[in-house]
Structures are given as structure tokens and as C-alpha cells.
mmCIF file of C-alpha atoms in Angstrom:
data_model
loop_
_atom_site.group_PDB
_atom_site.id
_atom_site.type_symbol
_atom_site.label_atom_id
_atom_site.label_comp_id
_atom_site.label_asym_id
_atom_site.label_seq_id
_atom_site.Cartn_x
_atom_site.Cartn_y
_atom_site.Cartn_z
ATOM 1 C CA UNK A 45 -20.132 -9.315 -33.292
ATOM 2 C CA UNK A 46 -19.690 -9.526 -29.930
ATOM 3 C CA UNK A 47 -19.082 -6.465 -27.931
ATOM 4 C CA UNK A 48 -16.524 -5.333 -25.390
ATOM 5 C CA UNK A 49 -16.675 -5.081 -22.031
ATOM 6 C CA UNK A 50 -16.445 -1.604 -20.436
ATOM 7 C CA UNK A 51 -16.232 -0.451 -16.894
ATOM 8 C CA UNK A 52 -18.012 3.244 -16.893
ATOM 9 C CA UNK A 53 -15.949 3.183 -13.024
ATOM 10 C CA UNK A 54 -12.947 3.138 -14.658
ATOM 11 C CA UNK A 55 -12.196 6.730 -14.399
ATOM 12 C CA UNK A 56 -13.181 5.989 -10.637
ATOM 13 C CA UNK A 57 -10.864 3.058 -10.266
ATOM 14 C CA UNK A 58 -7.629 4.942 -12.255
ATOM 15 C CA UNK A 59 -8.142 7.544 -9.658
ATOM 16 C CA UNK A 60 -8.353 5.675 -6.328
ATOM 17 C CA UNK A 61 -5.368 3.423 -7.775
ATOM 18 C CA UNK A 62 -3.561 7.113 -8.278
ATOM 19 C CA UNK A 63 -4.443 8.129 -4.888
ATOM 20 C CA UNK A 64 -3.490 4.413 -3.406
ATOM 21 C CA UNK A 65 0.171 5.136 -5.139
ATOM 22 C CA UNK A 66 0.385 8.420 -3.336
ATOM 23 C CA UNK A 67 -0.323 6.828 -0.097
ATOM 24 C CA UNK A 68 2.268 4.377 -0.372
ATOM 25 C CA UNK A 69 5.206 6.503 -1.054
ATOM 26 C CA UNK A 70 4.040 8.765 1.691
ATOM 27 C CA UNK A 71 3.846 5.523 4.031
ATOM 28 C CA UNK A 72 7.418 4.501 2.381
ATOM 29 C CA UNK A 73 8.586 8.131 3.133
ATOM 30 C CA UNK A 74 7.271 8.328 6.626
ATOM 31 C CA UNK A 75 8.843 4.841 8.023
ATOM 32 C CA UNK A 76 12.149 5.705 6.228
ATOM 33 C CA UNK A 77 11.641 9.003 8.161
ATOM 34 C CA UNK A 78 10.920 7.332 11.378
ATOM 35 C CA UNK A 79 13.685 4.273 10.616
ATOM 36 C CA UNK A 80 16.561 7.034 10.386
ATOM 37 C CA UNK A 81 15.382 8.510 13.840
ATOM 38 C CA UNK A 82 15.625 5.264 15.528
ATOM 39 C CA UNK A 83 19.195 4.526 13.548
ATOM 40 C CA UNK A 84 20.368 7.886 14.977
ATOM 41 C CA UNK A 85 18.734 7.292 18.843
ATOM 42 C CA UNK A 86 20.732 4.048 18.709
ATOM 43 C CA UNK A 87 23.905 5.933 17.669
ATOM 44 C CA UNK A 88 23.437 8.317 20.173
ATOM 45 C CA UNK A 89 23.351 5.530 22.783
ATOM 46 C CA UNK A 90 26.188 3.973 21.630
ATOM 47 C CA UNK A 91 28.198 7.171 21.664
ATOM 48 C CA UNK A 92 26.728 7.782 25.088
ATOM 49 C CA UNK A 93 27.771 4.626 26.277
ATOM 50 C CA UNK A 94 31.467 4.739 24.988
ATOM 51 C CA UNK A 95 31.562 8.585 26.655
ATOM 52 C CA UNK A 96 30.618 6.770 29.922
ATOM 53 C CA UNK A 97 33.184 4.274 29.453
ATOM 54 C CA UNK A 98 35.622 6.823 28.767
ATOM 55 C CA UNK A 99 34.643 8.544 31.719
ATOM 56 C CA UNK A 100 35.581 5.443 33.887
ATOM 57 C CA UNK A 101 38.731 4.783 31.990
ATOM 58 C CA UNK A 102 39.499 8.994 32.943
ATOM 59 C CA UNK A 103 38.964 8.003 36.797
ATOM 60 C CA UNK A 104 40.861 5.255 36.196
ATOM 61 C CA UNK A 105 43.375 7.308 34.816
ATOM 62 C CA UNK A 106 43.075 9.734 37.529
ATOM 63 C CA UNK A 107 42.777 12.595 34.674
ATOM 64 C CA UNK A 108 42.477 16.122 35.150
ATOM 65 C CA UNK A 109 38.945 17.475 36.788
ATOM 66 C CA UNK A 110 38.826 19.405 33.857
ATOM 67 C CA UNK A 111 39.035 16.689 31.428
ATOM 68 C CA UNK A 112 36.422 14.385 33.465
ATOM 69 C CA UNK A 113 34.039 17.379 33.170
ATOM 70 C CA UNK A 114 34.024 17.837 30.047
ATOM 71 C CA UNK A 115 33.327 14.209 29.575
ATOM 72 C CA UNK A 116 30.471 14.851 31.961
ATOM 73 C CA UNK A 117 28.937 17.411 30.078
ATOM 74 C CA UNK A 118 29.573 15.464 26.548
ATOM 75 C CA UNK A 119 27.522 12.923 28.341
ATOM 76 C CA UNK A 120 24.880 14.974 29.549
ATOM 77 C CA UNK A 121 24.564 16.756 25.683
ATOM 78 C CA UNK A 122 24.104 13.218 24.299
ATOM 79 C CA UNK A 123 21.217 12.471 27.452
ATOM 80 C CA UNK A 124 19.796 15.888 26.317
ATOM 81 C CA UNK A 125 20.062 14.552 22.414
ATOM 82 C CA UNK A 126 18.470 11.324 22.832
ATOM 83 C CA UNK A 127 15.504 12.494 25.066
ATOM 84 C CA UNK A 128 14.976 14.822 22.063
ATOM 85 C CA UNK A 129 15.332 11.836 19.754
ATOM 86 C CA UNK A 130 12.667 10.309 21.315
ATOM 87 C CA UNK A 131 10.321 12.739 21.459
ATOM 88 C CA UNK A 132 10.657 13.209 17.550
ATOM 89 C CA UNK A 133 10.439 9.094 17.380
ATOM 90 C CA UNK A 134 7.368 9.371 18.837
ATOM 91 C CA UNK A 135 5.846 12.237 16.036
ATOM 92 C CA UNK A 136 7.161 10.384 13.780
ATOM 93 C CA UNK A 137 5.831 7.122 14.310
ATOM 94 C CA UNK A 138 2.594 8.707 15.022
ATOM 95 C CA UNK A 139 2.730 10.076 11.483
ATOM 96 C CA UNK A 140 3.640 7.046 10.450
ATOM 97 C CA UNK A 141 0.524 5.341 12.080
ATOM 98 C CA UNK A 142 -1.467 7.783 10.397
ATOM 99 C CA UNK A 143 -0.482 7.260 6.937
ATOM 100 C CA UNK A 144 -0.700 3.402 7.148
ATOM 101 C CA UNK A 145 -4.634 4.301 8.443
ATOM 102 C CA UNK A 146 -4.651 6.421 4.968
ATOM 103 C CA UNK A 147 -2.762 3.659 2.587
ATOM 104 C CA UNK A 148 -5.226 0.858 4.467
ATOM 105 C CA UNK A 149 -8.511 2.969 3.570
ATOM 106 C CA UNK A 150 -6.786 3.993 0.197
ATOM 107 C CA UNK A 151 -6.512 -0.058 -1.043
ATOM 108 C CA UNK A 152 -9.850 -0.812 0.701
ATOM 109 C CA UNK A 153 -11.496 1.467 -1.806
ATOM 110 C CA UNK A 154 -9.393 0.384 -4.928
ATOM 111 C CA UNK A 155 -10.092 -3.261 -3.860
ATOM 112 C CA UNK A 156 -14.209 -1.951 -3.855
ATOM 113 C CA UNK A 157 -13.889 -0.970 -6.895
ATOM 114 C CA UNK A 158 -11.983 -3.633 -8.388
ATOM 115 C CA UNK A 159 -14.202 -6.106 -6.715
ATOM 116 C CA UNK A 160 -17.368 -3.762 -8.451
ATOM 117 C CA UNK A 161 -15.265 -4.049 -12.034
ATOM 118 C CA UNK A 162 -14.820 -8.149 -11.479
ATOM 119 C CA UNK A 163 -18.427 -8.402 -10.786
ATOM 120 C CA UNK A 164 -19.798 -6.569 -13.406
ATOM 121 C CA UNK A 165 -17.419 -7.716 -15.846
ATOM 122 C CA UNK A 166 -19.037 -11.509 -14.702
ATOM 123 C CA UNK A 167 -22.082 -10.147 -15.467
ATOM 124 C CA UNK A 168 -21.540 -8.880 -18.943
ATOM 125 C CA UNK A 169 -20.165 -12.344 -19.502
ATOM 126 C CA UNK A 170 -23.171 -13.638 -18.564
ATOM 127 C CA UNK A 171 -25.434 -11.687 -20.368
ATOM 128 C CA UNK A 172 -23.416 -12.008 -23.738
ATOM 129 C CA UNK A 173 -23.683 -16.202 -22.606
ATOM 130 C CA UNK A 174 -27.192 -15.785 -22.614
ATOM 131 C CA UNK A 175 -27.196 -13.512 -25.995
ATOM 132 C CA UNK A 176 -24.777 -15.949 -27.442
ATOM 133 C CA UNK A 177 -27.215 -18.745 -25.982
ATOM 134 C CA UNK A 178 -30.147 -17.131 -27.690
ATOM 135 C CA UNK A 179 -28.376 -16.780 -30.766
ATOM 136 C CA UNK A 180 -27.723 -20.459 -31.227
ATOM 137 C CA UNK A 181 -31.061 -21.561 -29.971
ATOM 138 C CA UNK A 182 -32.402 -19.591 -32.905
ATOM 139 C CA UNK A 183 -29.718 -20.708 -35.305
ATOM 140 C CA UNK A 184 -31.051 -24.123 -34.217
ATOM 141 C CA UNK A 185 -34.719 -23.529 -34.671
ATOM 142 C CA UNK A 186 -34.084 -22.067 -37.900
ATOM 143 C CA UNK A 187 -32.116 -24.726 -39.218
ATOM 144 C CA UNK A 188 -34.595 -27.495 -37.805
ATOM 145 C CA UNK A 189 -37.366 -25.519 -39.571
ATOM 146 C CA UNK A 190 -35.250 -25.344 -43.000
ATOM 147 C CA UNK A 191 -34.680 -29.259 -42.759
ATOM 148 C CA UNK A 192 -38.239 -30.014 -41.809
ATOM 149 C CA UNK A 193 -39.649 -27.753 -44.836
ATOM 150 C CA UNK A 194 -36.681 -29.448 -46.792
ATOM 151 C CA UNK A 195 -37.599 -32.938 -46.429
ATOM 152 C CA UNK A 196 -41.437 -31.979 -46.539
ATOM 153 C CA UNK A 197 -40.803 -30.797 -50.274
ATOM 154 C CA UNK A 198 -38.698 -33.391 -50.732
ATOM 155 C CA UNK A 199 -41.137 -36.015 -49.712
ATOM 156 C CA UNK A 200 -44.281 -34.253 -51.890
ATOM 157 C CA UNK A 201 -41.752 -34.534 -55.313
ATOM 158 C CA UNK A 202 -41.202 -38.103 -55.349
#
């Protein structure tokens, strides 16, 4: 009966493929993180820009001062907004740098281990080859042996 393979890693490898997991949903969590900043810097700018247009369209209109200013100061809110935008685009993509670092080192060591698991698993395979090898060469001997004493007693009766 030919036995099983079994990996005494494989505690190991369940782990590191665990902790692999866990780094990819943080990695999916921090660029989803850092993707919504960028969506809302881009909104920002867009609002920006229409307030600016709407500020030329007021001169245009020769509006009240006070209506112009308040434009202005819409405008300078959304400058102060997006500058802050950015700053938090950078953290986050910083974070987000870190945590591919952790999900790149995290599949390096499952792949170690799986490579480990493949190779000794080829081993095994070769060593029950070699058993199973062994085996038939004996089978064979034995047989050859049985024949031989076969047609010896055979030969000695007639």
C-alpha cells in the first residue's frame, strides 16, 4: 500500500496563505482609499474651475461686488480644499506603497513555501518510484527464481 504524501509545512503554508489574504484586502482597501481621494481632488477642480468661470461670467455681468466676492472666497475654500486633498493623496498613497511592500513579501513567502511543498512532494514521488522500483525488481527475482527451480524439478522428473 502505497502511502500518502504529507507536507509537515502545511500548518506553515495555511498560515502565510492566511496572512497573504489579509494583505490583499488591506492593499484592496488602501488603493480604494487612495482612488476616492483622487476622485474627490478631481471634483474639487472641476468645481473650482466652473466657480472661476462663474466668476468671469459675474464680471461679465457686471454683478454686485458683493456677489463677485463671495465667488472669490468660494474659490479660495475650494484652493484651500484641494491643497488639503493633496496632502492626504500623498499619505495615502504612501500607505498604499507600503502595503503593496507587505502583500509583495507576503506572496514571496507563500510562493517559498509552496515551491518547498512542490519539491518535496517530487521527492516523495521519487522515493515511492524507487520503493515501487524495488518492489518489482524483487517481484521479478522471485518469480525468475520460482521458474528456474520450476523447470529444474521439472527437468529431474522426466
Amino acid at each position: 500500500m502505497a502511502r500518502r504524501f504529507r507536507f509537515n509545512l502545511d500548518p506553515v503554508l495555511r498560515y502565510r496563505k492566511i496572512l497573504e489574504d489579509q494583505r490583499r484586502r488591506d492593499f484592496a482597501e488602501a488603493n480604494r482609499a487612495a482612488e476616492e481621494e483622487r476622485v474627490h481632488r478631481e471634483d474639487i477642480g472641476r468645481e473650482r474651475e466652473e466657480v472661476q468661470d462663474e466668476i468671469v461670467r459675474l464680471y461679465e455681468e457686471q454683478a454686485p461686488f458683493q456677489v463677485i466676492r463671495d465667488s472669490y472666497y468660494l474659490s479660495s475654500q475650494l484652493e484651500g480644499e484641494a491643497a488639503a486633498s493633496l496632502n492626504r493623496q500623498r499619505r495615502l498613497d504612501q500607505a498604499l506603497d507600503e502595503c503593496r511592500k507587505h502583500l509583495v513579501k507576503a506572496r514571496r513567502d507563500t510562493q517559498v513555501m509552496e515551491t518547498l511543498k512542490d519539491r518535496r512532494r517530487e521527492e516523495f514521488v521519487r522515493e515511492q518510484d524507487r520503493l515501487d522500483q524495488a518492489l518489482l525488481d524483487e517481484l521479478s527475482i522471485q518469480a525468475r527464481g520460482r521458474m528456474m527451480r520450476e523447470a529444474a524439478d521439472s527437468g529431474g522428473k522426466e
